PDB file of C-alpha atoms in Angstrom:
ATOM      1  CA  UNK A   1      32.868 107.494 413.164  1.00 65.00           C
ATOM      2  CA  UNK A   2      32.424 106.070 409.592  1.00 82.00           C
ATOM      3  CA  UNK A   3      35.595 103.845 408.617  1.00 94.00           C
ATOM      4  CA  UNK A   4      37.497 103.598 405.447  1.00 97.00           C
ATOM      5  CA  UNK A   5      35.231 103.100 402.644  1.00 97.00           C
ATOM      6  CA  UNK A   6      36.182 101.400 399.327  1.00 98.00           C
ATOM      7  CA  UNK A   7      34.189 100.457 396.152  1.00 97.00           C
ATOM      8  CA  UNK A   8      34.141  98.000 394.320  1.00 97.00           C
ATOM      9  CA  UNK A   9      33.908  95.471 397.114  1.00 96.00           C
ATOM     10  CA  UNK A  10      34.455  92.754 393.882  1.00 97.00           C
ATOM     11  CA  UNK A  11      35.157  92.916 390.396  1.00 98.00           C
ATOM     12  CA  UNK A  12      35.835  89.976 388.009  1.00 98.00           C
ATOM     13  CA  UNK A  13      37.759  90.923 384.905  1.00 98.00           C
ATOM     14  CA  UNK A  14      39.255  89.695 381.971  1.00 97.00           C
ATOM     15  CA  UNK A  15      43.071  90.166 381.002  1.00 97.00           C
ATOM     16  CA  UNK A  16      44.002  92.827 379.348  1.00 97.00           C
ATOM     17  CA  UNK A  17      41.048  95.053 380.553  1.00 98.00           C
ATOM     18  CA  UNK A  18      41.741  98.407 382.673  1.00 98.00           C
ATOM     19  CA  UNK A  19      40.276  98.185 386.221  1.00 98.00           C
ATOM     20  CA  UNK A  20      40.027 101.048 388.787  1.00 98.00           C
ATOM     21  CA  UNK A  21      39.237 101.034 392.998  1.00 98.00           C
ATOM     22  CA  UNK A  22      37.929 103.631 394.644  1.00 98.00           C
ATOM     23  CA  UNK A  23      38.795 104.282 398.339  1.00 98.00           C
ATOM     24  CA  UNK A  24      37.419 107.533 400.819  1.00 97.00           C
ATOM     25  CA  UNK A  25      39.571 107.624 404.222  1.00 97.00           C
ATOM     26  CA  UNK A  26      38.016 108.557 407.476  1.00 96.00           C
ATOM     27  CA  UNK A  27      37.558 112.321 407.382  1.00 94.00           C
ATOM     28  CA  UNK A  28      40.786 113.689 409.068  1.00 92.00           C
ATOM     29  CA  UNK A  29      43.090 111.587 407.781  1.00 94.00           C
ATOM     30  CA  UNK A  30      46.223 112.862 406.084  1.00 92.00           C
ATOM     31  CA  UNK A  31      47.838 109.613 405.729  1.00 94.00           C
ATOM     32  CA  UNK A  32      46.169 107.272 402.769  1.00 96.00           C
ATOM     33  CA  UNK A  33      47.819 103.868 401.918  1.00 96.00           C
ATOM     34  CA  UNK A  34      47.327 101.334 399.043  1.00 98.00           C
ATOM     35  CA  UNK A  35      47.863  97.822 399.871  1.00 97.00           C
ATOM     36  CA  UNK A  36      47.325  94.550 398.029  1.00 98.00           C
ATOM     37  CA  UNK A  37      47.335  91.286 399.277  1.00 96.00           C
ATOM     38  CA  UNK A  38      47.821  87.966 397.551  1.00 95.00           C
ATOM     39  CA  UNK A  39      46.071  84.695 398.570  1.00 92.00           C
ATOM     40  CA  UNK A  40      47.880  82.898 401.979  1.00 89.00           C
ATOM     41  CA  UNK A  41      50.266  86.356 402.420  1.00 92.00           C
ATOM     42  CA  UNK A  42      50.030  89.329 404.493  1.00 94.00           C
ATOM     43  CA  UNK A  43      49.317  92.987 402.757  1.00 96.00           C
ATOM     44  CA  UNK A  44      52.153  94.444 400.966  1.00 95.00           C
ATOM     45  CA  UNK A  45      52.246  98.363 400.526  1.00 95.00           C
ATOM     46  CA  UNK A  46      51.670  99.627 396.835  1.00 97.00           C
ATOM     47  CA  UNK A  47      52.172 103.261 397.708  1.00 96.00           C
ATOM     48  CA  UNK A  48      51.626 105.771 400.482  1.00 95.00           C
ATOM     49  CA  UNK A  49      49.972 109.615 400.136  1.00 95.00           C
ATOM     50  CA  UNK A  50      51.048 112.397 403.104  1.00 93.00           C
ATOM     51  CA  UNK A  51      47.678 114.394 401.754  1.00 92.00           C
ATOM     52  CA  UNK A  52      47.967 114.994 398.013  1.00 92.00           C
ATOM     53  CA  UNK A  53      51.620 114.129 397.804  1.00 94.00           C
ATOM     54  CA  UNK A  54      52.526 110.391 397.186  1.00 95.00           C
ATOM     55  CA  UNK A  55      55.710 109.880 399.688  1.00 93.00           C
ATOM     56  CA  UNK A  56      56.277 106.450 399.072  1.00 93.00           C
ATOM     57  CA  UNK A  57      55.210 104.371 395.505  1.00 94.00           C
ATOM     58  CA  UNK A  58      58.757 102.151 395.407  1.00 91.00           C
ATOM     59  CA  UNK A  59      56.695  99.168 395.473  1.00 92.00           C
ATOM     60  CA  UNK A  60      54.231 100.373 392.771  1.00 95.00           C
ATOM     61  CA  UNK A  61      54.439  98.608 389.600  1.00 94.00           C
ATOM     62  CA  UNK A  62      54.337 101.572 387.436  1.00 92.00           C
ATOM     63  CA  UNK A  63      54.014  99.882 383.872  1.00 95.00           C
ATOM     64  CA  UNK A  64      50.800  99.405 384.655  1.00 97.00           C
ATOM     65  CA  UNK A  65      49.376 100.806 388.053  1.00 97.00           C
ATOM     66  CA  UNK A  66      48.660 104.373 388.837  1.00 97.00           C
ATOM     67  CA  UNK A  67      47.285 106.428 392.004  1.00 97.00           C
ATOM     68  CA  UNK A  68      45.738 109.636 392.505  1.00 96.00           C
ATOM     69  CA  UNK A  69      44.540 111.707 395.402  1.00 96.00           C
ATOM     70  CA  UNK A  70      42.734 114.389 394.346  1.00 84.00           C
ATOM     71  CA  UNK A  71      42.422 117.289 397.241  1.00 86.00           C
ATOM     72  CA  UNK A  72      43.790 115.133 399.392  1.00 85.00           C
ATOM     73  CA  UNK A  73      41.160 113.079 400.328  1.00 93.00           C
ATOM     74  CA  UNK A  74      39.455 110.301 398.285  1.00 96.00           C
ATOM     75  CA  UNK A  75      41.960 108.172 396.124  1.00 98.00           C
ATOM     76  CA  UNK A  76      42.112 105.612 392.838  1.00 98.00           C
ATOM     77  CA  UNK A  77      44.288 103.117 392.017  1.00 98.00           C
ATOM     78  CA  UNK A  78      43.843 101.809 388.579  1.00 98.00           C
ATOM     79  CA  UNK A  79      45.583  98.649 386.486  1.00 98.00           C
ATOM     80  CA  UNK A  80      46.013  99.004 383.186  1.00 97.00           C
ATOM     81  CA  UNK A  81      45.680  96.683 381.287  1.00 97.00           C
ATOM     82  CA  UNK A  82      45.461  93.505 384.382  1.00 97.00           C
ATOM     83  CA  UNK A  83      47.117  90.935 384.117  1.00 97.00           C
ATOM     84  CA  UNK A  84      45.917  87.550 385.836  1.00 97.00           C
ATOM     85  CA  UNK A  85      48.674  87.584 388.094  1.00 96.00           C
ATOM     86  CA  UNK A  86      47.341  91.418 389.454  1.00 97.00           C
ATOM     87  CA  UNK A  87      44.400  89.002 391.198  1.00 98.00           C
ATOM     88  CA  UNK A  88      44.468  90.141 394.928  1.00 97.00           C
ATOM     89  CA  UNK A  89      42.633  91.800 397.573  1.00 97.00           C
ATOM     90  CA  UNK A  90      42.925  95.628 397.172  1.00 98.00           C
ATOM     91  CA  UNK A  91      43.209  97.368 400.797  1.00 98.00           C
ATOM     92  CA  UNK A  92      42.826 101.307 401.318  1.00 98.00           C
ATOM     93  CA  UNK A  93      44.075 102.013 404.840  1.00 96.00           C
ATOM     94  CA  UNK A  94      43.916 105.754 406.461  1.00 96.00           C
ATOM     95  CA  UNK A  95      45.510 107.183 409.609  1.00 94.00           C
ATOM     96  CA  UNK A  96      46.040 109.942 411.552  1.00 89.00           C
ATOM     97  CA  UNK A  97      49.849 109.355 412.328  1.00 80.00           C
ATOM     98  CA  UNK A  98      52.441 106.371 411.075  1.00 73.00           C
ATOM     99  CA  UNK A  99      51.142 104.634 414.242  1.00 80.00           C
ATOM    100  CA  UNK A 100      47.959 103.022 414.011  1.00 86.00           C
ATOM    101  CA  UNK A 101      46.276 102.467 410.070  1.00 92.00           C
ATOM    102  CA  UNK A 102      42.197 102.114 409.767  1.00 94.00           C
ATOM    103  CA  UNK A 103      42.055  99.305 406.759  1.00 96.00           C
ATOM    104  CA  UNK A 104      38.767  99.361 404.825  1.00 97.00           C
ATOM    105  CA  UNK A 105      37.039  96.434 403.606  1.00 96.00           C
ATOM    106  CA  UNK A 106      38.871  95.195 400.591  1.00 97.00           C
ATOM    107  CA  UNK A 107      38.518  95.251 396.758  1.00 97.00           C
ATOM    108  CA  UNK A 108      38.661  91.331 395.248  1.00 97.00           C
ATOM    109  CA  UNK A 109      39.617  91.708 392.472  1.00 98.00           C
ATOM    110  CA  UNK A 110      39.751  88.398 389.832  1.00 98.00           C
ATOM    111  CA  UNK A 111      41.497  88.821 386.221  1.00 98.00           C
ATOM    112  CA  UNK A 112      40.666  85.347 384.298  1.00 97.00           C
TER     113      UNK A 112
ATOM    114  CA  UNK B   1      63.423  95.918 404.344  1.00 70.00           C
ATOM    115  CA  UNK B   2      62.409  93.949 407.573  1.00 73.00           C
ATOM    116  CA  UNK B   3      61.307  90.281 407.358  1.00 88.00           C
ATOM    117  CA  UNK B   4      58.326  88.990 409.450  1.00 94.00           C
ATOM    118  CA  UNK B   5      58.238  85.628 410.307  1.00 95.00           C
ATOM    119  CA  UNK B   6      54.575  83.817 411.432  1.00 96.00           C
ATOM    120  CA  UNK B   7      55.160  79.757 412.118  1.00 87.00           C
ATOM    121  CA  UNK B   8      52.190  77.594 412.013  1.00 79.00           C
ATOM    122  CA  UNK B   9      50.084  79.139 409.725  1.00 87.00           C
ATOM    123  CA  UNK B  10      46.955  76.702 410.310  1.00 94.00           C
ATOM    124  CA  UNK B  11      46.113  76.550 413.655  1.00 96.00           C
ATOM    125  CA  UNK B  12      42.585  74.831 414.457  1.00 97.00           C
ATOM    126  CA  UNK B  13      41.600  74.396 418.577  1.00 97.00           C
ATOM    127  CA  UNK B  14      39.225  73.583 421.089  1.00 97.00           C
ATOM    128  CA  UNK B  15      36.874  76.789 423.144  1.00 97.00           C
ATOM    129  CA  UNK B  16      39.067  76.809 426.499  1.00 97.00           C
ATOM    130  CA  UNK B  17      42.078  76.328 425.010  1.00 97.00           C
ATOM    131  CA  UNK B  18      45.479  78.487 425.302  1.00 97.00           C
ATOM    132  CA  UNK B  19      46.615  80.271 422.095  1.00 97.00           C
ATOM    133  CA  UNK B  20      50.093  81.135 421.610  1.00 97.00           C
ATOM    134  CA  UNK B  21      51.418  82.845 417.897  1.00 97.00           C
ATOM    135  CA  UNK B  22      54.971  83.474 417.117  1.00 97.00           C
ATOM    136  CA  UNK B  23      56.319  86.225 415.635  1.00 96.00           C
ATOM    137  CA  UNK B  24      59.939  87.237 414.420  1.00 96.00           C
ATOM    138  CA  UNK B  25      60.831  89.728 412.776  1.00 93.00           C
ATOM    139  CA  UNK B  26      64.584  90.281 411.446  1.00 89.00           C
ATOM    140  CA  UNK B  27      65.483  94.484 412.027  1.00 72.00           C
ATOM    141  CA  UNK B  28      67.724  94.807 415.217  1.00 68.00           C
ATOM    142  CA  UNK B  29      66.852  98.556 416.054  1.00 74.00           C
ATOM    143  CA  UNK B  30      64.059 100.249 417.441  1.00 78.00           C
ATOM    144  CA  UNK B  31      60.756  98.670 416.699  1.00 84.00           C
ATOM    145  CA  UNK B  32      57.294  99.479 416.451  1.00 92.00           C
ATOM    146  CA  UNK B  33      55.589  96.069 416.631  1.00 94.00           C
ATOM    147  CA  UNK B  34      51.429  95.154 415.936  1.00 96.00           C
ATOM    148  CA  UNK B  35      49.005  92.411 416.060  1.00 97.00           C
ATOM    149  CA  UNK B  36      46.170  92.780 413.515  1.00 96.00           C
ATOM    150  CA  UNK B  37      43.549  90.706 413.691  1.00 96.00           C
ATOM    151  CA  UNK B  38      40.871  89.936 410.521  1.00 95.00           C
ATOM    152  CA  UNK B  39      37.337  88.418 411.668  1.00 95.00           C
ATOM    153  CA  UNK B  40      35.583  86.585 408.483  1.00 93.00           C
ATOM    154  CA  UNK B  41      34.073  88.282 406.415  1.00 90.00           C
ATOM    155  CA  UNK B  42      35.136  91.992 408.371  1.00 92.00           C
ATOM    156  CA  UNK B  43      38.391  94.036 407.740  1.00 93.00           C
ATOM    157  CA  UNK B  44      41.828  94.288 409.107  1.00 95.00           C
ATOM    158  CA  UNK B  45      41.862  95.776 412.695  1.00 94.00           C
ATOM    159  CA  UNK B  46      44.573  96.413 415.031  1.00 94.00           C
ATOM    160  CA  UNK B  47      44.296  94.300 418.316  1.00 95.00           C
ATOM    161  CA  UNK B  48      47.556  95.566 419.844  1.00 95.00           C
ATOM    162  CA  UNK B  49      50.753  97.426 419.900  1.00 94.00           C
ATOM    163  CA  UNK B  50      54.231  98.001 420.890  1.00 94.00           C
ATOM    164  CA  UNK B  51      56.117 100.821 421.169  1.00 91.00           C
ATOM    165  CA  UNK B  52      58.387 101.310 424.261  1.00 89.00           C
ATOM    166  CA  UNK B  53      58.077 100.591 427.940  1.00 91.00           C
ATOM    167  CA  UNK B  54      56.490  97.184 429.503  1.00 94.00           C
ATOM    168  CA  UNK B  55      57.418  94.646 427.097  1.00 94.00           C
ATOM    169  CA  UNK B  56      53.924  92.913 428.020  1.00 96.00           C
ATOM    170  CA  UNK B  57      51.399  94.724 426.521  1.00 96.00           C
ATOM    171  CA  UNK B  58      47.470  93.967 426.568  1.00 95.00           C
ATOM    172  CA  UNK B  59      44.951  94.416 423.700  1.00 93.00           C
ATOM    173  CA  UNK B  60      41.439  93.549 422.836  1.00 91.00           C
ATOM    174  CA  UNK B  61      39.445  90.930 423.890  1.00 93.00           C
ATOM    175  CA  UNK B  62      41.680  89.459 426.059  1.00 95.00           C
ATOM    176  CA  UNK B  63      45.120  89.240 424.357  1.00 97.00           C
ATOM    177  CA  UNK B  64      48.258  90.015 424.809  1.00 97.00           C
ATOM    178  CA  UNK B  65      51.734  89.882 423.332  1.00 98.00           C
ATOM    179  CA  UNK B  66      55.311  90.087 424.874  1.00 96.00           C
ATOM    180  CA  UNK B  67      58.148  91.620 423.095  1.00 95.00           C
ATOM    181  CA  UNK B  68      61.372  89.861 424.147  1.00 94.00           C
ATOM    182  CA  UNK B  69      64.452  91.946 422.228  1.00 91.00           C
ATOM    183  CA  UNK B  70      67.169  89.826 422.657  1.00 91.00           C
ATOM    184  CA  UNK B  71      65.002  86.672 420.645  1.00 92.00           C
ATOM    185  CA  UNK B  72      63.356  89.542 417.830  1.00 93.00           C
ATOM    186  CA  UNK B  73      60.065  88.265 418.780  1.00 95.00           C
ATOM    187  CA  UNK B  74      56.599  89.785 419.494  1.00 96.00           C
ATOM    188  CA  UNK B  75      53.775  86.713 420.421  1.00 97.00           C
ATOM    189  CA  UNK B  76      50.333  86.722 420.525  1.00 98.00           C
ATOM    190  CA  UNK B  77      48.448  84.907 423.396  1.00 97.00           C
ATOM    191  CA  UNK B  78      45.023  83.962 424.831  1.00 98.00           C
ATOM    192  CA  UNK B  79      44.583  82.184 427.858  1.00 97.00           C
ATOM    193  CA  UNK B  80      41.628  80.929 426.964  1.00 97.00           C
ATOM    194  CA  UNK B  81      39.669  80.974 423.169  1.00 97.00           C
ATOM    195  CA  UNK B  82      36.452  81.486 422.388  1.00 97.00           C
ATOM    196  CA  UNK B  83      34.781  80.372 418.905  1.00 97.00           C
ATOM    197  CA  UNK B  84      34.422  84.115 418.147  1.00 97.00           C
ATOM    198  CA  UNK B  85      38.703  84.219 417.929  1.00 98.00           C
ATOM    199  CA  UNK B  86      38.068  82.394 414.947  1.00 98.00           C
ATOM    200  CA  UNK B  87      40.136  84.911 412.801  1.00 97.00           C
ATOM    201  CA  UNK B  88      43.398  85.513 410.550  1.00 97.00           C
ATOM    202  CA  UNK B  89      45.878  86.861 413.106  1.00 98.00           C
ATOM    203  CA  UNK B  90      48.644  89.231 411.440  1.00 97.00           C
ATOM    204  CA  UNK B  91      51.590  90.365 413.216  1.00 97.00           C
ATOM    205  CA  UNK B  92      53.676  94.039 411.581  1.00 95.00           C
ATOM    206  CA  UNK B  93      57.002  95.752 411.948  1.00 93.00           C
ATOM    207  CA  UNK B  94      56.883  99.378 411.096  1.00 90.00           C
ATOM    208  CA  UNK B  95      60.034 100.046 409.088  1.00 83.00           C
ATOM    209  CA  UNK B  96      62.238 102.893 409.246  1.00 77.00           C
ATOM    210  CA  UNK B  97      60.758 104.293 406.504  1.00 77.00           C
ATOM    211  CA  UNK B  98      57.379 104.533 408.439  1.00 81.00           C
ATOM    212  CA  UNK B  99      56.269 101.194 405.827  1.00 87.00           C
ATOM    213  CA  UNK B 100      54.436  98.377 407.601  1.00 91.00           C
ATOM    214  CA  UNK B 101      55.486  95.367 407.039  1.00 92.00           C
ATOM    215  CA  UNK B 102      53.128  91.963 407.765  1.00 95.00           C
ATOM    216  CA  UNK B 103      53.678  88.477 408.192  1.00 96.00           C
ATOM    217  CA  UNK B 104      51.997  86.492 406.058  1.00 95.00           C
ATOM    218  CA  UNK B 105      49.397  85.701 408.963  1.00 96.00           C
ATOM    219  CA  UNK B 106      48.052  82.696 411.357  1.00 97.00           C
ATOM    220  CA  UNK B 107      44.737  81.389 410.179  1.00 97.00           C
ATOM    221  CA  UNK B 108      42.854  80.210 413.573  1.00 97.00           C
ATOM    222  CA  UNK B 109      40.090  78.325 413.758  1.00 98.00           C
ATOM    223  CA  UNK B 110      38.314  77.379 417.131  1.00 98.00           C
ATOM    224  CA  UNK B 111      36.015  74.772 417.653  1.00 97.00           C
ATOM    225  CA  UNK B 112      33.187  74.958 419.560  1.00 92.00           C
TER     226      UNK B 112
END
């Protein structure tokens, strides 16, 4: 089966400039999570959709970071405006249950 | 919010060597405990899990992990490394709240 798929793999911005990831789960999935992870650290969840319906964004910074999940499926997260201290790796994970999450590749993502 | 605790975060070995990663996490309930493992230049996949039942459980490619209650801990080991272990190693506690929480990883590398 195809995996999590996310787009941009990189993107190299300046401060101040809007920037926006694109992520499709694997087909089936109800469960779609935003993650980012700094340099040396582990992931850290940025918000969690049960289909259309965002059931956890506590850890969102919501100044400046949105989500959406259109039909339930694909999702975007977008920054705006970045900051340089936004530079991370941007992971989409999907899963069927809360038991086992299928991460996609990663957006890097550099503000300078 | 649980804290995950990964020691050693640089490990570099020999092929035929015995791994060993710590693991402690700080939530004194029920626990749903992982091992993901991240091969350069590939994404985040899960290598094992813990949920109830045997305490040792086995994964992929030869590893397993034992979950001792009474010291909060969930390690990774290998008996014996290959060069293609060469990976990030991240161990997870899924929260109450059905949030995954990492360490902040072991970066292996294994010499040939």
């Amino acid at each position: 089966e195809a995996g999590v798929v996310q787009s941009p793999r990189y993107k190299i911005i300046e401060k101040k400039q809007p920037v926006a990831f694109w992520c499709n789960p694997i087909s089936g999935h109800n469960t779609l999570y935003w993650y980012r992870q700094n340099l040396g650290q582990g992931p850290e969840l940025l918000i969690r959709y049960e289909n259309e319906e965002a059931v956890d964004d506590s850890q969102l910074p919501k100044d400046r970071f949105s989500a959406e999940r259109l039909k339930g499926v694909d999702s975007t997260l977008k920054i705006q405006p970045a900051e340089l201290g936004d530079s991370a790796v941007y992971l989409c994970a999907s899963s069927p249950s809360v038991y086992e999450q299928y991460f996609g590749p990663g957006t890097r993502l550099t503000v300078t | 919010a649980q804290s995950v605790s990964q020691h050693n975060h640089h490990v570099i070995l020999s092929e035929a060597a015995s791994l060993e990663l710590g693991c402690n996490y700080s939530y004194g309930g029920t626990v749903n405990l992982f091992w993901y493992v991240q091969y350069p230049g590939q994404h985040l996949q899960l290598l094992l899990k813990y949920f109830s039942g045997d305490p040792l459980v086995k994964g992929i490619k030869g590893f397993e992990a034992e979950f001792i209650k009474s010291k909060f801990s969930f390690n990774l080991r290998k008996p014996s490394v290959q060069w293609s272990d060469t990976a990030e190693y991240f161990c997870a506690v899924l929260e109450g709240n059905n949030r995954l929480a990492f360490g902040k990883g072991n970066q292996v590398v294994v010499i040939p």
